[in-house]
XYZ file of C-alpha atoms in Angstrom:
97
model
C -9.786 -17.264 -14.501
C -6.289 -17.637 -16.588
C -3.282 -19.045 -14.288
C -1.546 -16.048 -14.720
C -4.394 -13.588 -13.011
C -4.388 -16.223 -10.427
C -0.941 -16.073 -9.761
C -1.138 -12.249 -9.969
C -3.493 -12.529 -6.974
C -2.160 -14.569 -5.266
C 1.563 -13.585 -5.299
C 0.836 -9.841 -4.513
C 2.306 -8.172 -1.460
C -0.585 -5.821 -1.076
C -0.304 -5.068 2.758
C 3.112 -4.357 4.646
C 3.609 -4.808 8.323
C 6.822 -3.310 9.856
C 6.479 -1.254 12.327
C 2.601 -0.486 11.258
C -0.224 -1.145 8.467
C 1.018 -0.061 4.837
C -1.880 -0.516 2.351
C -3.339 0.258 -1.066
C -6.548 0.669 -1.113
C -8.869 1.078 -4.274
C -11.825 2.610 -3.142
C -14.466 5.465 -4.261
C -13.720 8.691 -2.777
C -16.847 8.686 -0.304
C -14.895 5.888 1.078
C -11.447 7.540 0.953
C -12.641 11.266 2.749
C -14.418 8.799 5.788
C -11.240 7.049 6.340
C -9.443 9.798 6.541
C -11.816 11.930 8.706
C -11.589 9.118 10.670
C -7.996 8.610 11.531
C -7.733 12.031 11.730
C -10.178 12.206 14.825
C -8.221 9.093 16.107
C -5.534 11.210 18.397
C -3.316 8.030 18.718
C -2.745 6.830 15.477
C -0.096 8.469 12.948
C -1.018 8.323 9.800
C -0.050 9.476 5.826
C -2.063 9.213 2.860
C -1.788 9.968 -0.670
C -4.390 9.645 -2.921
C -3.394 8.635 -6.558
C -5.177 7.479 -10.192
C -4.027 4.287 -10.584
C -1.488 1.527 -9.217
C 1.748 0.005 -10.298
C 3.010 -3.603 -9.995
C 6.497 -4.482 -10.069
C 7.193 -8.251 -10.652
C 10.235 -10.083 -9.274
C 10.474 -13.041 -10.260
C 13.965 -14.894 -9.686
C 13.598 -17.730 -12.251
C 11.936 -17.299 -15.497
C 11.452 -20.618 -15.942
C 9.318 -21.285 -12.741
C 5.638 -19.618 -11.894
C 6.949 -18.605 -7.935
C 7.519 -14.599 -8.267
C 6.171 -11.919 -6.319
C 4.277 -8.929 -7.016
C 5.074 -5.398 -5.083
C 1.656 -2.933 -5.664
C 2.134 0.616 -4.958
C 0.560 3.887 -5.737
C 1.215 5.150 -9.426
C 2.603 8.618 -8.207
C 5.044 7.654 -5.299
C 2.460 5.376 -3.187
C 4.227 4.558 0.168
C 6.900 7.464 -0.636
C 4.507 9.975 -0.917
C 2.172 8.522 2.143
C 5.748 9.074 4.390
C 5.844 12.280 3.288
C 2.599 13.255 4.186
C 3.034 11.566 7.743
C 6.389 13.365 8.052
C 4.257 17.423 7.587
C 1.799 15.921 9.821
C 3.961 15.316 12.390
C 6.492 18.524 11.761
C 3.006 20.342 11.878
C 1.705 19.182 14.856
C 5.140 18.605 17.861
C 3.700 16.611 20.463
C 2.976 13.793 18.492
């Protein structure tokens, strides 16, 4: 494997933890429409997803003269935005959670 794909790999920030689990996934759609049903029939989770095509990395990397960077990966068509969205009708649809 070329250093750079390493580094790719292994500087990505693929999952966030703040107050909960932010991820991108790429998976088939079986996959996708049983993860959904399933947090959907979990009553105490809150949840947001949006489904997109493809992903987009955004590279920081403070000196250009060093390999240490960092690697953000979201969703192509808002990602995270769009997921907080969908979270935010979900929970304007539904009061009590």
């Amino acid at each position: 494997m070329p250093q750079y794909q390493a580094d790719l790999i292994d500087n990505a920030d693929f999952r966030k933890f703040e107050d909960g689990l932010k991820a991108t996934l790429d998976c088939s759609l079986a996959f996708a429409d049983a993860l959904e049903a399933k947090l959907a029939a979990t009553p105490f989770v809150e949840w947001g997803v949006a489904r997109q095509a493809g992903a987009q990395i955004t590279c920081y990397s403070p000196f250009s003269f060093e390999r240490g960077h960092l690697h953000f990966v979201d969703g192509a068509g808002g990602g995270y935005t769009m997921a907080a969205k969908d979270l935010k009708a979900r929970r304007a649809a539904d009061p009590t959670q």
